[in-house]
């Protein structure tokens, strides 16, 4: 699995346009082959800060997603409305996990 996490900052007066574009992109990307999840969120304490989380079955389907017309259009909108604060991609497996209670070792 490929995990992608981005922090994106809207340019001044562009947050609502960016949010609408992200919502459209989310709906389209969820239809792409190999998409496990694709979601975005907007920071509660900073309405210009967005977080994007994607999980893909493997690298080839993620790369195919990048070439989709909706992805190309989204990147054009991103360039006009936002800057990237961070972009990270990881490879790993999805496994059932248990988050330990605070103050415990989780064992």
XYZ file of C-alpha atoms in Angstrom:
107
model
C 0.000 0.000 0.000
C 1.061 3.570 -0.659
C 0.098 6.186 1.923
C 0.213 9.863 0.942
C -0.233 12.729 3.400
C -0.164 16.398 2.447
C -0.592 19.659 4.265
C -1.788 22.364 1.913
C -2.203 26.059 2.726
C -4.743 28.123 0.814
C -3.555 31.400 -0.624
C -5.347 34.519 0.717
C -9.064 34.494 -0.152
C -8.795 31.075 -1.854
C -9.789 28.681 0.945
C -13.389 28.178 -0.168
C -12.381 27.628 -3.805
C -9.712 25.168 -2.678
C -12.165 23.335 -0.424
C -14.636 22.943 -3.304
C -11.884 21.653 -5.609
C -10.711 19.187 -2.946
C -14.249 17.920 -2.468
C -14.632 17.331 -6.220
C -11.219 15.659 -6.367
C -12.086 13.403 -3.452
C -15.285 12.213 -5.147
C -13.511 11.545 -8.462
C -10.448 9.891 -6.901
C -12.537 7.478 -4.862
C -13.707 6.062 -8.217
C -10.137 5.456 -9.444
C -8.980 1.848 -9.633
C -6.859 0.925 -6.622
C -8.033 3.746 -4.365
C -8.370 2.445 -0.805
C -9.241 5.849 0.648
C -9.010 9.479 -0.336
C -10.095 12.183 2.053
C -9.360 15.740 3.020
C -10.002 17.838 6.082
C -9.788 21.494 7.055
C -8.098 22.548 10.280
C -10.527 23.713 12.949
C -8.188 26.393 14.254
C -6.784 27.516 10.876
C -9.346 27.633 8.035
C -6.601 28.106 5.429
C -4.878 24.806 6.325
C -5.989 21.545 4.725
C -4.857 17.952 5.187
C -5.117 15.395 2.398
C -4.813 11.655 3.040
C -4.665 9.043 0.279
C -4.123 5.287 0.393
C -3.492 3.337 -2.821
C -3.199 -0.415 -3.376
C 0.246 -0.011 -4.935
C 2.549 2.416 -6.710
C 1.331 1.685 -10.279
C -2.295 2.556 -9.444
C -1.178 5.698 -7.610
C 0.844 6.755 -10.656
C -2.137 6.023 -12.927
C -4.280 8.220 -10.659
C -1.834 11.112 -11.075
C -2.332 10.975 -14.865
C -6.154 11.013 -14.690
C -7.803 14.141 -16.180
C -9.357 15.062 -12.815
C -5.919 14.897 -11.173
C -4.325 17.080 -13.832
C -7.124 19.645 -13.453
C -6.814 19.539 -9.652
C -3.073 20.260 -9.792
C -3.804 23.305 -11.963
C -6.287 24.543 -9.355
C -3.817 23.822 -6.546
C -1.139 25.923 -8.214
C -3.554 28.855 -8.394
C -5.056 28.549 -4.916
C -2.530 26.982 -2.553
C 0.988 26.119 -1.501
C 2.229 22.797 -0.173
C 3.468 22.859 3.414
C 4.410 19.180 3.384
C 4.050 16.143 1.151
C 4.950 12.686 2.417
C 4.534 9.260 0.839
C 5.065 5.951 2.612
C 4.860 2.302 1.684
C 3.445 -0.222 4.134
C 0.681 -2.631 4.998
C -2.707 -1.937 6.458
C -3.102 -4.036 9.561
C -5.507 -4.133 12.422
C -3.997 -2.096 15.208
C -4.954 -1.175 18.703
C -4.057 2.258 19.957
C -2.807 1.940 23.527
C -4.419 3.885 26.329
C -2.401 6.935 27.396
C 0.206 5.979 29.959
C 0.337 2.303 28.973
C 2.861 0.413 26.876
C 0.166 -1.048 24.640
C 1.327 -4.597 25.314
